[in-house]
CSV table of N, CA and C and ligand atoms in Angstrom, one decimal:
chain,number,residue,atom,x,y,z
A,116,UNK,N,194.6,60.0,84.1
A,116,UNK,CA,195.5,59.9,82.9
A,116,UNK,C,195.2,58.5,82.3
A,117,UNK,N,194.9,58.5,81.0
A,117,UNK,CA,194.7,57.2,80.3
A,117,UNK,C,195.9,56.4,80.1
A,118,UNK,N,195.7,55.1,79.8
A,118,UNK,CA,196.9,54.2,79.7
A,118,UNK,C,197.8,54.6,78.5
A,119,UNK,N,197.2,55.2,77.5
A,119,UNK,CA,198.1,55.5,76.3
A,119,UNK,C,199.1,56.6,76.7
A,120,UNK,N,198.6,57.6,77.4
A,120,UNK,CA,199.5,58.7,77.9
A,120,UNK,C,200.5,58.1,78.9
A,121,UNK,N,200.0,57.3,79.8
A,121,UNK,CA,200.9,56.7,80.8
A,121,UNK,C,202.0,55.9,80.1
A,122,UNK,N,201.7,55.2,79.0
A,122,UNK,CA,202.7,54.4,78.3
A,122,UNK,C,203.8,55.3,77.9
A,123,UNK,N,203.5,56.5,77.3
A,123,UNK,CA,204.6,57.3,76.9
A,123,UNK,C,205.4,57.9,78.0
A,124,UNK,N,204.8,58.1,79.2
A,124,UNK,CA,205.5,58.5,80.4
A,124,UNK,C,206.4,57.4,80.9
A,125,UNK,N,205.9,56.2,80.8
A,125,UNK,CA,206.8,55.1,81.2
A,125,UNK,C,208.0,55.0,80.3
A,126,UNK,N,207.8,55.1,79.0
A,126,UNK,CA,209.0,55.1,78.1
A,126,UNK,C,209.9,56.2,78.4
A,127,UNK,N,209.4,57.4,78.7
A,127,UNK,CA,210.3,58.5,79.1
A,127,UNK,C,211.2,58.1,80.3
A,128,UNK,N,210.6,57.5,81.3
A,128,UNK,CA,211.4,57.1,82.5
A,128,UNK,C,212.4,56.1,82.1
A,129,UNK,N,212.0,55.1,81.3
A,129,UNK,CA,212.9,54.0,81.0
A,129,UNK,C,214.1,54.4,80.1
A,130,UNK,N,213.8,55.5,79.4
A,130,UNK,CA,214.9,56.0,78.4
A,130,UNK,C,215.8,57.0,79.1
A,131,UNK,N,215.4,57.4,80.3
A,131,UNK,CA,216.3,58.5,81.0
A,131,UNK,C,217.7,58.0,81.2
A,132,UNK,N,218.6,58.8,80.8
A,132,UNK,CA,220.1,58.5,80.9
A,132,UNK,C,220.6,58.7,82.3
A,133,UNK,N,221.6,58.0,82.7
A,133,UNK,CA,222.3,58.3,83.9
A,133,UNK,C,221.6,58.1,85.2
A,134,UNK,N,220.5,57.2,85.2
A,134,UNK,CA,219.9,56.8,86.5
A,134,UNK,C,219.9,55.3,86.5
A,135,UNK,N,220.0,54.8,87.7
A,135,UNK,CA,220.1,53.3,87.8
A,135,UNK,C,218.8,52.6,87.6
A,136,UNK,N,218.8,51.3,87.3
A,136,UNK,CA,217.6,50.6,87.0
A,136,UNK,C,216.6,50.7,88.2
A,137,UNK,N,217.1,50.5,89.4
A,137,UNK,CA,216.1,50.5,90.5
A,137,UNK,C,215.5,51.9,90.8
A,138,UNK,N,216.2,53.0,90.4
A,138,UNK,CA,215.6,54.3,90.4
A,138,UNK,C,214.5,54.4,89.4
A,139,UNK,N,214.8,53.9,88.2
A,139,UNK,CA,213.7,53.9,87.2
A,139,UNK,C,212.5,53.1,87.6
A,140,UNK,N,212.7,52.0,88.3
A,140,UNK,CA,211.6,51.2,88.8
A,140,UNK,C,210.8,52.0,89.8
A,141,UNK,N,211.5,52.7,90.7
A,141,UNK,CA,210.8,53.5,91.7
A,141,UNK,C,210.0,54.6,91.0
A,142,UNK,N,210.5,55.2,90.0
A,142,UNK,CA,209.8,56.3,89.3
A,142,UNK,C,208.6,55.7,88.6
A,143,UNK,N,208.7,54.5,88.0
A,143,UNK,CA,207.5,53.9,87.4
A,143,UNK,C,206.5,53.6,88.5
A,144,UNK,N,206.9,53.1,89.7
A,144,UNK,CA,205.9,52.9,90.8
A,144,UNK,C,205.2,54.2,91.1
A,145,UNK,N,206.0,55.3,91.2
A,145,UNK,CA,205.4,56.6,91.6
A,145,UNK,C,204.4,57.1,90.5
A,146,UNK,N,204.8,57.0,89.3
A,146,UNK,CA,203.9,57.4,88.2
A,146,UNK,C,202.6,56.6,88.2
A,147,UNK,N,202.7,55.3,88.3
A,147,UNK,CA,201.5,54.5,88.3
A,147,UNK,C,200.6,54.8,89.5
A,148,UNK,N,201.2,54.9,90.7
A,148,UNK,CA,200.4,55.1,91.9
A,148,UNK,C,199.7,56.5,91.8
A,149,UNK,N,200.5,57.5,91.4
A,149,UNK,CA,200.0,58.9,91.3
A,149,UNK,C,198.9,59.1,90.3
A,150,UNK,N,199.0,58.3,89.2
A,150,UNK,CA,198.1,58.6,88.0
A,150,UNK,C,196.9,57.7,87.9
A,151,UNK,N,196.9,56.6,88.6
A,151,UNK,CA,195.8,55.6,88.5
A,151,UNK,C,195.1,55.5,89.8
A,152,UNK,N,193.9,56.0,89.9
A,152,UNK,CA,193.2,56.1,91.2
A,152,UNK,C,193.1,54.9,92.0
A,153,UNK,N,192.9,53.7,91.3
A,153,UNK,CA,192.7,52.5,92.1
A,153,UNK,C,194.0,51.8,92.3
A,154,UNK,N,195.2,52.4,92.0
A,154,UNK,CA,196.5,51.8,92.4
A,154,UNK,C,197.0,52.4,93.7
A,155,UNK,N,196.9,51.7,94.8
A,155,UNK,CA,197.2,52.2,96.1
A,155,UNK,C,198.6,51.8,96.6
A,156,UNK,N,199.1,50.7,96.1
A,156,UNK,CA,200.5,50.3,96.4
A,156,UNK,C,201.0,49.6,95.2
A,157,UNK,N,202.2,50.1,94.8
A,157,UNK,CA,202.8,49.6,93.5
A,157,UNK,C,204.3,49.2,93.8
A,158,UNK,N,204.6,47.9,93.5
A,158,UNK,CA,206.0,47.5,93.8
A,158,UNK,C,206.5,46.5,92.9
A,159,UNK,N,207.8,46.3,92.9
A,159,UNK,CA,208.5,45.3,92.1
A,159,UNK,C,209.3,44.4,93.0
A,160,UNK,N,209.0,43.1,92.9
A,160,UNK,CA,209.7,42.0,93.6
A,160,UNK,C,210.6,41.3,92.5
A,161,UNK,N,211.8,40.9,92.9
A,161,UNK,CA,212.7,40.1,92.0
A,161,UNK,C,213.2,38.9,92.7
A,162,UNK,N,213.4,37.8,91.9
A,162,UNK,CA,214.0,36.6,92.5
A,162,UNK,C,215.4,36.9,93.0
A,163,UNK,N,215.7,36.4,94.2
A,163,UNK,CA,216.9,36.6,94.9
A,163,UNK,C,218.0,35.6,94.4
A,164,UNK,N,218.6,35.9,93.3
A,164,UNK,CA,219.7,35.1,92.8
A,164,UNK,C,219.2,33.6,92.6
A,165,UNK,N,219.9,32.7,93.3
A,165,UNK,CA,219.5,31.3,93.2
A,165,UNK,C,218.5,30.8,94.2
A,166,UNK,N,218.2,31.7,95.1
A,166,UNK,CA,217.2,31.4,96.2
A,166,UNK,C,215.8,31.4,95.7
A,167,UNK,N,215.0,30.5,96.2
A,167,UNK,CA,213.6,30.4,95.8
A,167,UNK,C,212.8,31.4,96.7
A,168,UNK,N,213.1,32.7,96.5
A,168,UNK,CA,212.4,33.7,97.2
A,168,UNK,C,212.4,35.0,96.4
A,169,UNK,N,211.5,35.9,96.7
A,169,UNK,CA,211.4,37.2,96.1
A,169,UNK,C,211.8,38.2,97.0
A,170,UNK,N,212.5,39.3,96.5
A,170,UNK,CA,212.9,40.4,97.3
A,170,UNK,C,212.3,41.7,96.8
A,171,UNK,N,211.7,42.5,97.7
A,171,UNK,CA,211.1,43.8,97.2
A,171,UNK,C,212.3,44.8,96.9
A,172,UNK,N,212.2,45.2,95.6
A,172,UNK,CA,213.3,46.1,95.1
A,172,UNK,C,212.9,47.6,95.0
A,173,UNK,N,211.7,47.8,94.7
A,173,UNK,CA,211.2,49.2,94.6
A,173,UNK,C,209.7,49.2,94.9
A,174,UNK,N,209.2,50.2,95.6
A,174,UNK,CA,207.8,50.3,95.8
A,174,UNK,C,207.4,51.7,96.2
A,175,UNK,N,206.1,52.0,96.1
A,175,UNK,CA,205.5,53.2,96.6
A,175,UNK,C,204.2,52.9,97.2
A,176,UNK,N,204.0,53.4,98.4
A,176,UNK,CA,202.8,53.1,99.2
A,176,UNK,C,203.2,52.8,100.6
A,177,UNK,N,202.2,52.3,101.4
A,177,UNK,CA,202.5,51.9,102.8
A,177,UNK,C,203.7,51.0,102.9
A,178,UNK,N,204.6,51.2,103.8
A,178,UNK,CA,205.7,50.3,103.9
A,178,UNK,C,205.2,48.9,104.3
A,179,UNK,N,205.8,47.9,103.9
A,179,UNK,CA,205.4,46.5,104.2
A,179,UNK,C,206.5,45.7,104.9
A,180,UNK,N,206.2,44.8,105.8
A,180,UNK,CA,207.2,44.0,106.4
A,180,UNK,C,207.5,42.8,105.5
A,181,UNK,N,206.7,42.6,104.4
A,181,UNK,CA,206.9,41.5,103.6
A,181,UNK,C,207.9,41.8,102.4
A,182,UNK,N,209.1,42.1,102.8
A,182,UNK,CA,210.2,42.5,101.8
A,182,UNK,C,210.8,41.2,101.2
A,183,UNK,N,210.6,40.1,101.8
A,183,UNK,CA,211.1,38.8,101.3
A,183,UNK,C,209.9,37.8,101.3
A,184,UNK,N,209.6,37.2,100.2
A,184,UNK,CA,208.5,36.3,100.1
A,184,UNK,C,209.0,35.0,99.5
A,185,UNK,N,208.8,33.8,100.2
A,185,UNK,CA,209.2,32.6,99.6
A,185,UNK,C,208.4,32.2,98.4
A,186,UNK,N,209.0,31.5,97.5
A,186,UNK,CA,208.2,31.0,96.3
A,186,UNK,C,207.1,30.1,96.8
A,187,UNK,N,205.9,30.3,96.2
A,187,UNK,CA,204.7,29.5,96.6
A,187,UNK,C,203.8,30.2,97.6
A,188,UNK,N,204.4,31.2,98.4
A,188,UNK,CA,203.6,31.8,99.4
A,188,UNK,C,202.9,33.1,98.9
A,189,UNK,N,201.7,33.3,99.3
A,189,UNK,CA,200.9,34.5,98.9
A,189,UNK,C,200.7,34.5,97.4
A,190,UNK,N,200.1,35.6,97.0
A,190,UNK,CA,199.8,35.8,95.6
A,190,UNK,C,201.1,35.9,94.8
A,191,UNK,N,202.1,36.7,95.4
A,191,UNK,CA,203.4,36.9,94.7
A,191,UNK,C,204.1,35.6,94.5
A,192,UNK,N,204.2,34.9,95.6
A,192,UNK,CA,205.0,33.6,95.6
A,192,UNK,C,204.3,32.6,94.6
A,193,UNK,N,203.0,32.6,94.5
A,193,UNK,CA,202.4,31.7,93.5
A,193,UNK,C,202.7,32.1,92.1
A,194,UNK,N,202.8,33.4,91.8
A,194,UNK,CA,203.1,33.9,90.5
A,194,UNK,C,204.6,33.5,90.1
A,195,UNK,N,205.4,33.6,91.1
A,195,UNK,CA,206.8,33.2,90.9
A,195,UNK,C,206.9,31.7,90.4
A,196,UNK,N,206.0,30.9,90.8
A,196,UNK,CA,206.0,29.5,90.4
A,196,UNK,C,205.1,29.2,89.2
A,197,UNK,N,204.0,29.9,89.0
A,197,UNK,CA,203.1,29.6,87.9
A,197,UNK,C,203.5,30.3,86.6
A,198,UNK,N,204.2,31.4,86.7
A,198,UNK,CA,204.6,32.3,85.6
A,198,UNK,C,203.3,32.9,84.9
A,199,UNK,N,202.2,32.9,85.7
A,199,UNK,CA,201.0,33.5,85.1
A,199,UNK,C,200.5,34.7,85.8
A,200,UNK,N,199.8,35.6,85.0
A,200,UNK,CA,199.2,36.8,85.7
A,200,UNK,C,198.2,36.3,86.7
A,201,UNK,N,198.0,37.0,87.8
A,201,UNK,CA,197.1,36.6,88.8
A,201,UNK,C,196.4,37.9,89.3
A,202,UNK,N,195.1,38.0,89.0
A,202,UNK,CA,194.3,39.1,89.4
A,202,UNK,C,193.3,38.6,90.5
A,203,UNK,N,193.3,39.2,91.6
A,203,UNK,CA,192.4,38.8,92.7
A,203,UNK,C,191.4,39.8,93.0
A,204,UNK,N,190.1,39.5,92.8
A,204,UNK,CA,189.0,40.5,93.0
A,204,UNK,C,188.8,40.8,94.4
A,205,UNK,N,189.0,39.8,95.3
A,205,UNK,CA,188.7,39.9,96.7
A,205,UNK,C,189.7,39.1,97.5
A,206,UNK,N,190.7,39.8,98.1
A,206,UNK,CA,191.8,39.1,98.7
A,206,UNK,C,191.3,38.4,100.0
A,207,UNK,N,190.2,38.8,100.5
A,207,UNK,CA,189.6,38.1,101.7
A,207,UNK,C,189.2,36.7,101.4
A,208,UNK,N,189.0,36.4,100.1
A,208,UNK,CA,188.5,35.1,99.7
A,208,UNK,C,189.7,34.1,99.3
A,209,UNK,N,190.9,34.6,99.5
A,209,UNK,CA,192.1,33.8,99.1
A,209,UNK,C,192.6,33.1,100.3
A,210,UNK,N,192.9,31.8,100.2
A,210,UNK,CA,193.5,31.1,101.3
A,210,UNK,C,195.0,31.4,101.4
A,211,UNK,N,195.7,31.4,100.2
A,211,UNK,CA,197.1,31.6,100.2
A,211,UNK,C,197.4,33.0,99.8
A,212,UNK,N,197.3,33.9,100.8
A,212,UNK,CA,197.4,35.3,100.7
A,212,UNK,C,198.2,35.9,101.8
A,213,UNK,N,199.1,36.8,101.5
A,213,UNK,CA,199.9,37.5,102.6
A,213,UNK,C,199.4,38.9,102.7
A,214,UNK,N,198.8,39.2,103.8
A,214,UNK,CA,198.2,40.6,104.0
A,214,UNK,C,199.3,41.6,104.4
A,215,UNK,N,199.3,42.7,103.6
A,215,UNK,CA,200.3,43.7,103.9
A,215,UNK,C,199.6,44.9,104.7
A,216,UNK,N,198.3,45.0,104.4
A,216,UNK,CA,197.5,46.1,105.1
A,216,UNK,C,196.0,45.6,105.1
A,217,UNK,N,195.3,46.0,106.2
A,217,UNK,CA,193.9,45.6,106.2
A,217,UNK,C,193.1,46.4,105.2
A,218,UNK,N,193.7,47.5,104.7
A,218,UNK,CA,193.0,48.3,103.7
A,218,UNK,C,192.9,47.7,102.3
A,219,UNK,N,193.8,46.7,102.1
A,219,UNK,CA,193.8,46.2,100.7
A,219,UNK,C,192.6,45.2,100.5
A,220,UNK,N,192.0,45.4,99.3
A,220,UNK,CA,190.8,44.6,99.0
A,220,UNK,C,191.0,43.8,97.7
A,221,UNK,N,191.8,44.3,96.8
A,221,UNK,CA,192.1,43.5,95.6
A,221,UNK,C,193.6,43.7,95.2
A,222,UNK,N,194.0,42.8,94.4
A,222,UNK,CA,195.5,42.8,94.0
A,222,UNK,C,195.7,42.2,92.6
A,223,UNK,N,196.7,42.7,92.0
A,223,UNK,CA,197.1,42.1,90.7
A,223,UNK,C,198.6,41.9,90.7
A,224,UNK,N,199.1,40.8,90.2
A,224,UNK,CA,200.5,40.5,90.1
A,224,UNK,C,200.8,39.9,88.7
A,225,UNK,N,201.8,40.6,88.0
A,225,UNK,CA,202.1,40.2,86.6
A,225,UNK,C,203.6,39.8,86.6
A,226,UNK,N,203.9,38.6,86.1
A,226,UNK,CA,205.3,38.2,86.1
A,226,UNK,C,206.1,39.1,85.1
A,227,UNK,N,207.4,39.2,85.3
A,227,UNK,CA,208.3,39.9,84.5
A,227,UNK,C,209.3,39.0,83.9
A,228,UNK,N,209.3,38.8,82.6
A,228,UNK,CA,210.2,37.9,81.9
A,228,UNK,C,211.4,38.5,81.2
A,229,UNK,N,212.6,38.0,81.5
A,229,UNK,CA,213.7,38.4,80.7
A,229,UNK,C,214.3,37.1,80.0
A,230,UNK,N,214.4,37.2,78.7
A,230,UNK,CA,214.8,36.0,77.9
A,230,UNK,C,213.9,34.8,78.3
A,231,UNK,N,212.6,35.0,78.4
A,231,UNK,CA,211.7,33.9,78.7
A,231,UNK,C,211.8,33.4,80.1
A,232,UNK,N,212.6,34.0,80.9
A,232,UNK,CA,212.7,33.5,82.3
A,232,UNK,C,212.0,34.5,83.3
A,233,UNK,N,211.2,33.9,84.2
A,233,UNK,CA,210.4,34.7,85.1
A,233,UNK,C,211.4,35.2,86.2
A,234,UNK,N,211.8,36.5,86.1
A,234,UNK,CA,212.8,37.0,87.1
A,234,UNK,C,212.2,37.9,88.2
A,235,UNK,N,210.9,38.2,88.0
A,235,UNK,CA,210.3,39.1,89.0
A,235,UNK,C,208.9,39.4,88.7
A,236,UNK,N,208.4,40.5,89.2
A,236,UNK,CA,206.9,40.8,89.0
A,236,UNK,C,206.6,42.2,89.5
A,237,UNK,N,205.6,42.7,88.9
A,237,UNK,CA,205.0,43.9,89.4
A,237,UNK,C,203.7,43.5,90.2
A,238,UNK,N,203.6,44.1,91.4
A,238,UNK,CA,202.5,43.8,92.3
A,238,UNK,C,201.8,45.1,92.6
A,239,UNK,N,200.5,45.1,92.4
A,239,UNK,CA,199.7,46.3,92.7
A,239,UNK,C,198.5,45.9,93.6
A,240,UNK,N,198.4,46.7,94.7
A,240,UNK,CA,197.3,46.5,95.7
A,240,UNK,C,196.3,47.7,95.5
A,241,UNK,N,195.0,47.4,95.7
A,241,UNK,CA,194.0,48.4,95.7
A,241,UNK,C,193.1,48.3,96.9
A,242,UNK,N,192.7,49.5,97.4
A,242,UNK,CA,191.7,49.6,98.5
A,242,UNK,C,190.3,49.4,98.0
A,243,UNK,N,190.1,49.2,96.7
A,243,UNK,CA,188.8,49.0,96.1
A,243,UNK,C,188.7,47.5,95.8
A,244,UNK,N,187.5,46.9,96.1
A,244,UNK,CA,187.3,45.5,95.8
A,244,UNK,C,187.1,45.4,94.2
A,245,UNK,N,187.6,44.3,93.6
A,245,UNK,CA,187.4,44.1,92.2
A,245,UNK,C,187.9,45.3,91.4
A,246,UNK,N,189.1,45.8,91.7
A,246,UNK,CA,189.6,47.0,91.1
A,246,UNK,C,190.1,46.8,89.7
A,247,UNK,N,190.6,45.6,89.4
A,247,UNK,CA,191.4,45.4,88.2
A,247,UNK,C,190.7,44.7,87.1
A,248,UNK,N,190.8,45.2,85.8
A,248,UNK,CA,190.1,44.6,84.7
A,248,UNK,C,191.2,44.2,83.6
A,249,UNK,N,190.7,43.8,82.5
A,249,UNK,CA,191.6,43.3,81.4
A,249,UNK,C,192.5,44.5,80.9
A,250,UNK,N,191.9,45.7,81.0
A,250,UNK,CA,192.8,46.8,80.5
A,250,UNK,C,194.0,47.0,81.4
A,251,UNK,N,193.8,46.9,82.7
A,251,UNK,CA,194.9,47.0,83.7
A,251,UNK,C,195.9,45.9,83.4
A,252,UNK,N,195.4,44.7,83.2
A,252,UNK,CA,196.3,43.5,83.0
A,252,UNK,C,197.1,43.7,81.7
A,253,UNK,N,196.4,44.1,80.6
A,253,UNK,CA,197.2,44.4,79.4
A,253,UNK,C,198.2,45.5,79.5
A,254,UNK,N,197.8,46.5,80.2
A,254,UNK,CA,198.8,47.6,80.5
A,254,UNK,C,200.0,47.2,81.3
A,255,UNK,N,199.7,46.4,82.3
A,255,UNK,CA,200.9,46.0,83.2
A,255,UNK,C,201.8,45.0,82.5
A,256,UNK,N,201.2,44.1,81.6
A,256,UNK,CA,202.0,43.2,80.8
A,256,UNK,C,202.9,44.1,79.9
A,257,UNK,N,202.3,45.1,79.4
A,257,UNK,CA,203.1,46.0,78.5
A,257,UNK,C,204.3,46.7,79.3
A,258,UNK,N,203.9,47.2,80.5
A,258,UNK,CA,205.0,47.8,81.4
A,258,UNK,C,206.1,46.9,81.6
A,259,UNK,N,205.8,45.6,82.0
A,259,UNK,CA,206.8,44.7,82.3
A,259,UNK,C,207.7,44.3,81.0
A,260,UNK,N,207.0,44.3,79.9
A,260,UNK,CA,207.8,43.9,78.7
A,260,UNK,C,208.7,45.1,78.3
A,261,UNK,N,208.4,46.3,78.6
A,261,UNK,CA,209.3,47.4,78.4
A,261,UNK,C,210.4,47.4,79.4
A,262,UNK,N,210.1,47.1,80.6
A,262,UNK,CA,211.2,47.0,81.7
A,262,UNK,C,212.1,45.9,81.3
A,263,UNK,N,211.6,44.8,80.8
A,263,UNK,CA,212.4,43.6,80.4
A,263,UNK,C,213.5,44.1,79.4
A,264,UNK,N,213.2,45.0,78.5
A,264,UNK,CA,214.2,45.5,77.5
A,264,UNK,C,215.4,46.1,78.2
A,265,UNK,N,215.2,46.9,79.3
A,265,UNK,CA,216.3,47.5,79.9
A,265,UNK,C,217.1,46.6,80.8
A,266,UNK,N,216.5,45.4,81.2
A,266,UNK,CA,217.2,44.5,82.1
A,266,UNK,C,217.9,43.4,81.3
A,267,UNK,N,217.6,43.2,80.0
A,267,UNK,CA,218.2,42.1,79.3
A,267,UNK,C,219.5,42.5,78.6
B,235,SME,N1,199.7,40.4,99.1
B,235,SME,C1,201.0,39.9,98.6
B,235,SME,C2,202.1,40.2,99.4
B,235,SME,C3,202.8,41.5,99.0
B,235,SME,S1,202.0,42.9,99.5
B,235,SME,O1,200.7,43.0,98.7
B,235,SME,C4,202.9,44.2,99.3
B,235,SME,C5,200.9,38.4,98.5
B,235,SME,O2,199.9,37.8,98.9
B,235,SME,O3,201.8,37.8,97.9
């Protein structure tokens, strides 16, 4: 399924009435993982109130023990501090990386802003090396901007 069709499916989920935000996030994770071949694990981490740590709120894929990630640690923790998109072609070449599964070869993390504040992120792992390109990055920035609207 192309990103244009996926975008309208994301909007459908976010506009669904009478379901909680975290259920919507889970449905978005399922949609993305089911419809994009190179997305093998899809999850959303959010800042834990005033603590400098991220908490896993919704995901689809292999369960991970890394449900809490301190700021600065791993790809996710670095994005929490840098506020910048981070696409990793080869996770094996990263020093500051938290391995969730030996099957993961590449990863992309995109911060989620509400009122210009970095409150969380979408994290996607792939079993394919160098899986993510500019089209993925643009699409995921768009997904987060739409999610931001329901959270603000
Ligand atoms: N690899 C991430 C940790 C989260 S897992 O990918 C689910 C990182 O280095 O921050």
